[in-house]
PDB file of C-alpha atoms in Angstrom:
ATOM      1  CA  GLN A 340      83.448 -37.289  83.285  1.00  0.00           C
ATOM      2  CA  GLU A 341      79.712 -37.703  82.832  1.00  0.00           C
ATOM      3  CA  THR A 342      76.344 -36.139  83.495  1.00  0.00           C
ATOM      4  CA  ARG A 343      74.157 -38.263  85.777  1.00  0.00           C
ATOM      5  CA  HIS A 344      70.410 -38.192  86.372  1.00  0.00           C
ATOM      6  CA  PHE A 345      69.106 -38.279  89.941  1.00  0.00           C
ATOM      7  CA  HIS A 346      65.958 -40.357  90.532  1.00  0.00           C
ATOM      8  CA  GLU A 347      64.029 -38.919  93.457  1.00  0.00           C
ATOM      9  CA  ASP A 348      61.973 -42.094  93.804  1.00  0.00           C
ATOM     10  CA  THR A 349      64.947 -44.357  94.538  1.00  0.00           C
ATOM     11  CA  GLY A 350      67.601 -41.862  95.563  1.00  0.00           C
ATOM     12  CA  LEU A 351      69.941 -43.328  92.936  1.00  0.00           C
ATOM     13  CA  THR A 352      71.641 -41.828  89.882  1.00  0.00           C
ATOM     14  CA  THR A 353      72.074 -43.213  86.393  1.00  0.00           C
ATOM     15  CA  SER A 354      74.425 -42.212  83.615  1.00  0.00           C
ATOM     16  CA  GLY A 355      73.178 -39.547  81.228  1.00  0.00           C
ATOM     17  CA  ARG A 356      76.000 -38.471  78.953  1.00  0.00           C
ATOM     18  CA  SER A 357      79.774 -38.519  79.167  1.00  0.00           C
ATOM     19  CA  LYS A 358      82.693 -36.434  77.931  1.00  0.00           C
ATOM     20  CA  GLU A 359      86.261 -37.502  77.408  1.00  0.00           C
ATOM     21  CA  GLN A 360      87.786 -34.665  79.400  1.00  0.00           C
ATOM     22  CA  ALA A 361      86.604 -32.514  82.290  1.00  0.00           C
ATOM     23  CA  GLU A 362      87.498 -29.476  80.194  1.00  0.00           C
ATOM     24  CA  ASP A 363      84.731 -30.417  77.777  1.00  0.00           C
ATOM     25  CA  TYR A 364      82.269 -29.381  80.473  1.00  0.00           C
ATOM     26  CA  ARG A 365      84.119 -26.070  80.902  1.00  0.00           C
ATOM     27  CA  TYR A 366      84.349 -26.579  84.635  1.00  0.00           C
ATOM     28  CA  PHE A 367      86.490 -24.150  86.596  1.00  0.00           C
ATOM     29  CA  PRO A 368      87.184 -23.755  90.313  1.00  0.00           C
ATOM     30  CA  GLU A 369      84.827 -21.455  92.228  1.00  0.00           C
ATOM     31  CA  PRO A 370      87.107 -18.882  93.842  1.00  0.00           C
ATOM     32  CA  ASP A 371      84.696 -18.120  96.678  1.00  0.00           C
ATOM     33  CA  LEU A 372      84.395 -21.743  97.791  1.00  0.00           C
ATOM     34  CA  VAL A 373      87.186 -23.239  99.813  1.00  0.00           C
ATOM     35  CA  PRO A 374      87.878 -26.989  99.765  1.00  0.00           C
ATOM     36  CA  ILE A 375      86.380 -28.921 102.661  1.00  0.00           C
ATOM     37  CA  ALA A 376      87.028 -32.393 103.994  1.00  0.00           C
ATOM     38  CA  PRO A 377      84.047 -33.497 106.124  1.00  0.00           C
ATOM     39  CA  SER A 378      84.834 -36.085 108.761  1.00  0.00           C
ATOM     40  CA  LYS A 379      83.274 -39.534 108.763  1.00  0.00           C
ATOM     41  CA  GLU A 380      81.402 -38.567 111.925  1.00  0.00           C
ATOM     42  CA  LEU A 381      79.847 -35.526 110.249  1.00  0.00           C
ATOM     43  CA  ILE A 382      78.871 -37.549 107.206  1.00  0.00           C
ATOM     44  CA  ALA A 383      77.289 -40.208 109.435  1.00  0.00           C
ATOM     45  CA  LYS A 384      75.405 -37.549 111.422  1.00  0.00           C
ATOM     46  CA  ILE A 385      74.015 -35.911 108.299  1.00  0.00           C
ATOM     47  CA  SER A 386      73.085 -39.279 106.799  1.00  0.00           C
ATOM     48  CA  ALA A 387      71.201 -40.229 109.967  1.00  0.00           C
ATOM     49  CA  SER A 388      69.197 -36.987 109.820  1.00  0.00           C
ATOM     50  CA  LEU A 389      68.030 -37.546 106.249  1.00  0.00           C
ATOM     51  CA  PRO A 390      64.433 -38.729 105.721  1.00  0.00           C
ATOM     52  CA  GLU A 391      63.781 -42.295 104.674  1.00  0.00           C
ATOM     53  CA  LYS A 392      63.815 -42.869 100.935  1.00  0.00           C
ATOM     54  CA  PRO A 393      60.280 -43.140  99.503  1.00  0.00           C
ATOM     55  CA  SER A 394      61.119 -46.463  97.882  1.00  0.00           C
ATOM     56  CA  VAL A 395      62.405 -47.910 101.184  1.00  0.00           C
ATOM     57  CA  ARG A 396      59.329 -46.686 103.077  1.00  0.00           C
ATOM     58  CA  ARG A 397      56.959 -48.170 100.508  1.00  0.00           C
ATOM     59  CA  LYS A 398      58.754 -51.496 100.616  1.00  0.00           C
ATOM     60  CA  LYS A 399      58.470 -51.613 104.416  1.00  0.00           C
ATOM     61  CA  LEU A 400      54.750 -50.821 104.299  1.00  0.00           C
ATOM     62  CA  GLN A 401      54.144 -53.359 101.558  1.00  0.00           C
ATOM     63  CA  GLU A 402      55.838 -56.092 103.566  1.00  0.00           C
ATOM     64  CA  ALA A 403      54.095 -55.118 106.813  1.00  0.00           C
ATOM     65  CA  TRP A 404      50.653 -55.030 105.185  1.00  0.00           C
ATOM     66  CA  GLN A 405      51.336 -57.979 102.861  1.00  0.00           C
ATOM     67  CA  VAL A 406      50.070 -56.020  99.877  1.00  0.00           C
ATOM     68  CA  PRO A 407      50.525 -57.236  96.280  1.00  0.00           C
ATOM     69  CA  ASP A 408      52.394 -54.967  93.864  1.00  0.00           C
ATOM     70  CA  LYS A 409      49.231 -54.080  91.942  1.00  0.00           C
ATOM     71  CA  GLU A 410      47.413 -52.798  95.028  1.00  0.00           C
ATOM     72  CA  MET A 411      50.479 -50.920  96.231  1.00  0.00           C
ATOM     73  CA  ALA A 412      50.671 -49.208  92.852  1.00  0.00           C
ATOM     74  CA  ALA A 413      46.964 -48.355  93.089  1.00  0.00           C
ATOM     75  CA  MET A 414      47.487 -46.583  96.429  1.00  0.00           C
ATOM     76  CA  ILE A 415      50.426 -44.642  95.042  1.00  0.00           C
ATOM     77  CA  ASN A 416      48.571 -43.660  91.863  1.00  0.00           C
ATOM     78  CA  ALA A 417      45.506 -42.586  93.862  1.00  0.00           C
ATOM     79  CA  ASP A 418      47.796 -40.637  96.222  1.00  0.00           C
ATOM     80  CA  VAL A 419      46.271 -42.254  99.314  1.00  0.00           C
ATOM     81  CA  LEU A 420      49.275 -44.150 100.685  1.00  0.00           C
ATOM     82  CA  ASP A 421      49.932 -41.542 103.387  1.00  0.00           C
ATOM     83  CA  LEU A 422      46.237 -41.545 104.334  1.00  0.00           C
ATOM     84  CA  VAL A 423      46.119 -45.329 104.566  1.00  0.00           C
ATOM     85  CA  GLU A 424      49.273 -45.361 106.693  1.00  0.00           C
ATOM     86  CA  ALA A 425      47.843 -42.700 109.027  1.00  0.00           C
ATOM     87  CA  THR A 426      44.608 -44.690 109.372  1.00  0.00           C
ATOM     88  CA  VAL A 427      46.509 -47.871 110.214  1.00  0.00           C
ATOM     89  CA  LYS A 428      48.613 -46.020 112.798  1.00  0.00           C
ATOM     90  CA  LEU A 429      45.351 -45.132 114.545  1.00  0.00           C
ATOM     91  CA  GLY A 430      44.605 -48.829 114.987  1.00  0.00           C
ATOM     92  CA  ALA A 431      42.621 -49.688 111.867  1.00  0.00           C
ATOM     93  CA  ASP A 432      43.098 -52.986 110.082  1.00  0.00           C
ATOM     94  CA  PRO A 433      45.340 -52.376 107.021  1.00  0.00           C
ATOM     95  CA  THR A 434      43.044 -54.278 104.667  1.00  0.00           C
ATOM     96  CA  ARG A 435      39.969 -52.332 105.752  1.00  0.00           C
ATOM     97  CA  ALA A 436      41.855 -49.035 105.627  1.00  0.00           C
ATOM     98  CA  ARG A 437      43.019 -49.699 102.077  1.00  0.00           C
ATOM     99  CA  SER A 438      39.532 -50.783 101.050  1.00  0.00           C
ATOM    100  CA  TRP A 439      37.930 -47.534 102.221  1.00  0.00           C
ATOM    101  CA  TRP A 440      40.516 -45.152 100.814  1.00  0.00           C
ATOM    102  CA  LEU A 441      40.797 -46.982  97.495  1.00  0.00           C
ATOM    103  CA  GLY A 442      37.079 -47.730  97.271  1.00  0.00           C
ATOM    104  CA  GLU A 443      34.281 -45.455  98.420  1.00  0.00           C
ATOM    105  CA  ILE A 444      36.448 -42.438  99.238  1.00  0.00           C
ATOM    106  CA  ALA A 445      38.460 -42.618  96.006  1.00  0.00           C
ATOM    107  CA  ARG A 446      35.193 -42.969  94.065  1.00  0.00           C
ATOM    108  CA  ILE A 447      33.787 -39.781  95.573  1.00  0.00           C
ATOM    109  CA  ALA A 448      37.087 -37.959  95.033  1.00  0.00           C
ATOM    110  CA  ASN A 449      37.063 -38.962  91.362  1.00  0.00           C
ATOM    111  CA  GLU A 450      33.455 -37.845  90.949  1.00  0.00           C
ATOM    112  CA  ARG A 451      34.321 -34.445  92.384  1.00  0.00           C
ATOM    113  CA  ALA A 452      37.613 -34.213  90.506  1.00  0.00           C
ATOM    114  CA  VAL A 453      39.625 -33.578  93.665  1.00  0.00           C
ATOM    115  CA  ALA A 454      42.339 -35.422  95.565  1.00  0.00           C
ATOM    116  CA  ALA A 455      41.227 -37.710  98.383  1.00  0.00           C
ATOM    117  CA  ALA A 456      43.325 -35.642 100.780  1.00  0.00           C
ATOM    118  CA  ASP A 457      41.251 -32.565  99.895  1.00  0.00           C
ATOM    119  CA  LEU A 458      37.970 -34.165 100.960  1.00  0.00           C
ATOM    120  CA  ALA A 459      36.511 -33.280 104.352  1.00  0.00           C
ATOM    121  CA  ILE A 460      37.354 -36.661 105.847  1.00  0.00           C
ATOM    122  CA  SER A 461      40.432 -37.545 107.873  1.00  0.00           C
ATOM    123  CA  ALA A 462      42.348 -40.686 108.728  1.00  0.00           C
ATOM    124  CA  ALA A 463      40.880 -40.420 112.235  1.00  0.00           C
ATOM    125  CA  ASP A 464      37.347 -40.380 110.791  1.00  0.00           C
ATOM    126  CA  VAL A 465      37.978 -43.487 108.712  1.00  0.00           C
ATOM    127  CA  ALA A 466      39.627 -45.286 111.635  1.00  0.00           C
ATOM    128  CA  GLU A 467      36.578 -44.503 113.792  1.00  0.00           C
ATOM    129  CA  VAL A 468      34.176 -45.799 111.144  1.00  0.00           C
ATOM    130  CA  ILE A 469      36.190 -49.008 110.806  1.00  0.00           C
ATOM    131  CA  THR A 470      36.142 -49.486 114.583  1.00  0.00           C
ATOM    132  CA  LEU A 471      32.340 -49.194 114.607  1.00  0.00           C
ATOM    133  CA  ILE A 472      32.078 -51.755 111.796  1.00  0.00           C
ATOM    134  CA  VAL A 473      34.295 -54.196 113.688  1.00  0.00           C
ATOM    135  CA  LYS A 474      32.182 -53.701 116.827  1.00  0.00           C
ATOM    136  CA  GLY A 475      29.037 -54.436 114.838  1.00  0.00           C
ATOM    137  CA  GLU A 476      27.644 -50.953 115.422  1.00  0.00           C
ATOM    138  CA  LEU A 477      27.686 -50.158 111.699  1.00  0.00           C
ATOM    139  CA  THR A 478      27.071 -52.302 108.630  1.00  0.00           C
ATOM    140  CA  ASP A 479      29.067 -51.617 105.474  1.00  0.00           C
ATOM    141  CA  LYS A 480      26.022 -49.945 103.932  1.00  0.00           C
ATOM    142  CA  LEU A 481      25.469 -47.706 106.941  1.00  0.00           C
ATOM    143  CA  ALA A 482      29.184 -46.950 107.073  1.00  0.00           C
ATOM    144  CA  ARG A 483      29.039 -45.700 103.485  1.00  0.00           C
ATOM    145  CA  GLN A 484      26.275 -43.306 104.510  1.00  0.00           C
ATOM    146  CA  VAL A 485      28.424 -42.026 107.366  1.00  0.00           C
ATOM    147  CA  VAL A 486      31.481 -41.596 105.134  1.00  0.00           C
ATOM    148  CA  GLU A 487      29.513 -39.656 102.529  1.00  0.00           C
ATOM    149  CA  ALA A 488      28.027 -37.446 105.252  1.00  0.00           C
ATOM    150  CA  LEU A 489      31.509 -36.789 106.641  1.00  0.00           C
ATOM    151  CA  ILE A 490      32.702 -35.728 103.213  1.00  0.00           C
ATOM    152  CA  ASN A 491      29.659 -33.470 102.852  1.00  0.00           C
ATOM    153  CA  GLY A 492      30.611 -31.724 106.075  1.00  0.00           C
ATOM    154  CA  GLU A 493      27.699 -32.903 108.220  1.00  0.00           C
ATOM    155  CA  GLY A 494      29.817 -33.116 111.360  1.00  0.00           C
ATOM    156  CA  SER A 495      31.610 -35.795 113.338  1.00  0.00           C
ATOM    157  CA  VAL A 496      30.926 -39.513 113.100  1.00  0.00           C
ATOM    158  CA  ALA A 497      28.969 -39.454 116.365  1.00  0.00           C
ATOM    159  CA  LYS A 498      26.913 -36.432 115.310  1.00  0.00           C
ATOM    160  CA  ILE A 499      26.039 -37.959 111.936  1.00  0.00           C
ATOM    161  CA  ILE A 500      24.932 -41.222 113.526  1.00  0.00           C
ATOM    162  CA  GLU A 501      22.777 -39.358 116.040  1.00  0.00           C
ATOM    163  CA  THR A 502      21.295 -36.868 113.566  1.00  0.00           C
ATOM    164  CA  ARG A 503      20.464 -39.483 110.944  1.00  0.00           C
ATOM    165  CA  GLY A 504      19.288 -42.042 113.465  1.00  0.00           C
ATOM    166  CA  ILE A 505      21.703 -44.632 112.123  1.00  0.00           C
ATOM    167  CA  LYS A 506      21.572 -47.811 114.149  1.00  0.00           C
ATOM    168  CA  VAL A 507      22.169 -51.471 113.419  1.00  0.00           C
ATOM    169  CA  VAL A 508      19.103 -53.610 114.088  1.00  0.00           C
ATOM    170  CA  SER A 509      20.407 -56.730 115.804  1.00  0.00           C
ATOM    171  CA  ASP A 510      17.851 -57.791 118.415  1.00  0.00           C
ATOM    172  CA  ASP A 511      16.377 -61.210 117.662  1.00  0.00           C
ATOM    173  CA  SER A 512      12.714 -60.251 118.034  1.00  0.00           C
ATOM    174  CA  SER A 513      12.844 -57.431 115.470  1.00  0.00           C
ATOM    175  CA  LEU A 514      14.864 -59.503 113.026  1.00  0.00           C
ATOM    176  CA  MET A 515      12.633 -62.576 113.376  1.00  0.00           C
ATOM    177  CA  ALA A 516       9.541 -60.468 112.726  1.00  0.00           C
ATOM    178  CA  ALA A 517      11.109 -59.202 109.504  1.00  0.00           C
ATOM    179  CA  ILE A 518      12.213 -62.732 108.568  1.00  0.00           C
ATOM    180  CA  GLU A 519       8.676 -64.052 109.031  1.00  0.00           C
ATOM    181  CA  ARG A 520       7.338 -61.336 106.753  1.00  0.00           C
ATOM    182  CA  ALA A 521       9.947 -62.144 104.113  1.00  0.00           C
ATOM    183  CA  ILE A 522       9.048 -65.853 104.265  1.00  0.00           C
ATOM    184  CA  ALA A 523       5.329 -65.086 104.032  1.00  0.00           C
ATOM    185  CA  ALA A 524       5.955 -62.969 100.943  1.00  0.00           C
ATOM    186  CA  ALA A 525       8.030 -65.681  99.225  1.00  0.00           C
ATOM    187  CA  PRO A 526       6.973 -69.123 100.533  1.00  0.00           C
ATOM    188  CA  ASP A 527       8.344 -70.876  97.440  1.00  0.00           C
ATOM    189  CA  VAL A 528      11.826 -69.512  98.139  1.00  0.00           C
ATOM    190  CA  ALA A 529      11.544 -70.549 101.781  1.00  0.00           C
ATOM    191  CA  GLU A 530      10.706 -74.109 100.691  1.00  0.00           C
ATOM    192  CA  LYS A 531      13.816 -74.219  98.515  1.00  0.00           C
ATOM    193  CA  VAL A 532      15.923 -73.255 101.519  1.00  0.00           C
ATOM    194  CA  ARG A 533      14.203 -75.878 103.670  1.00  0.00           C
ATOM    195  CA  GLY A 534      15.085 -78.379 100.968  1.00  0.00           C
ATOM    196  CA  GLY A 535      18.778 -77.554 101.262  1.00  0.00           C
ATOM    197  CA  ASN A 536      19.141 -74.852  98.620  1.00  0.00           C
ATOM    198  CA  ILE A 537      21.129 -72.491 100.837  1.00  0.00           C
ATOM    199  CA  PRO A 538      22.010 -69.960  98.084  1.00  0.00           C
ATOM    200  CA  ALA A 539      18.279 -69.303  97.656  1.00  0.00           C
ATOM    201  CA  SER A 540      18.299 -67.728 101.114  1.00  0.00           C
ATOM    202  CA  GLY A 541      19.946 -64.675  99.574  1.00  0.00           C
ATOM    203  CA  ALA A 542      16.589 -63.469  98.268  1.00  0.00           C
ATOM    204  CA  LEU A 543      15.017 -63.661 101.720  1.00  0.00           C
ATOM    205  CA  ILE A 544      17.988 -62.002 103.381  1.00  0.00           C
ATOM    206  CA  GLY A 545      17.834 -59.272 100.767  1.00  0.00           C
ATOM    207  CA  ALA A 546      14.146 -58.701 101.521  1.00  0.00           C
ATOM    208  CA  VAL A 547      14.898 -58.289 105.228  1.00  0.00           C
ATOM    209  CA  MET A 548      17.748 -55.905 104.502  1.00  0.00           C
ATOM    210  CA  LYS A 549      15.521 -53.867 102.193  1.00  0.00           C
ATOM    211  CA  GLU A 550      12.796 -53.610 104.826  1.00  0.00           C
ATOM    212  CA  SER A 551      15.323 -52.467 107.423  1.00  0.00           C
ATOM    213  CA  LYS A 552      16.824 -49.968 104.944  1.00  0.00           C
ATOM    214  CA  GLY A 553      20.194 -51.624 105.354  1.00  0.00           C
ATOM    215  CA  GLN A 554      20.234 -51.287 109.124  1.00  0.00           C
ATOM    216  CA  ALA A 555      19.880 -54.988 109.919  1.00  0.00           C
ATOM    217  CA  ASP A 556      22.927 -57.074 110.779  1.00  0.00           C
ATOM    218  CA  ALA A 557      23.112 -59.183 107.604  1.00  0.00           C
ATOM    219  CA  ALA A 558      25.210 -61.934 109.201  1.00  0.00           C
ATOM    220  CA  LYS A 559      22.742 -62.292 112.049  1.00  0.00           C
ATOM    221  CA  VAL A 560      19.782 -62.242 109.653  1.00  0.00           C
ATOM    222  CA  ARG A 561      21.327 -65.110 107.704  1.00  0.00           C
ATOM    223  CA  ASP A 562      22.016 -67.102 110.862  1.00  0.00           C
ATOM    224  CA  LEU A 563      18.484 -66.663 112.233  1.00  0.00           C
ATOM    225  CA  LEU A 564      16.881 -67.359 108.868  1.00  0.00           C
ATOM    226  CA  LEU A 565      18.748 -70.604 108.252  1.00  0.00           C
ATOM    227  CA  LYS A 566      18.063 -71.836 111.779  1.00  0.00           C
ATOM    228  CA  HIS A 567      14.385 -70.973 111.400  1.00  0.00           C
ATOM    229  CA  LEU A 568      14.213 -72.956 108.156  1.00  0.00           C
ATOM    230  CA  GLY A 569      16.031 -75.948 109.612  1.00  0.00           C
ATOM    231  CA  GLN A 570      19.383 -75.327 107.968  1.00  0.00           C
ATOM    232  CA  GLY A 571      21.277 -73.767 110.852  1.00  0.00           C
TER     233      GLY A 571
END
């Protein structure tokens, strides 16, 4: 005879303490309970109706998303695993979903000393933001503005974008005009890029992004800039 501890996380039990005889526990039959002998069919039916063990579910998600143990633990500790899963089910890329819930959203939740689930932002909101990023309609910087506005209760994603006038600048003429101004302001840096120093282009790209208040498509700015300076 022994006392066993049940671990909710794994659904398993481990030995706690043991006694030599059942009498040591002072067990006695309950007179109001009759003995029962459940059939194998009943046991199978009940087993099938039980929810999936948390440990089994986490293992499945970890394998499906190809997540390292450390990041899986981070999602569990931040209590965002359910939110990430819900976001992915809505079509979002798992990596992007994890990044948003563990990054910007978790940061704001920590600052406000609340759980991420208590913030005014849903899995559907995050999935929509990610979709707009993938389509090139939002940059990461603009997306952060949208996420913060969602959390502040400023309305839906569409309403926030419309109200704040958030729009990615991607037309060549507008970007080239900004690139020319950046080059004119830093001709020495432009010469370095022309000479093959590609990393130096970061300063010029940064200047364009600053002028556009983060609304320019950074990848397109880089492509146009390097081509303009003979490195594309």
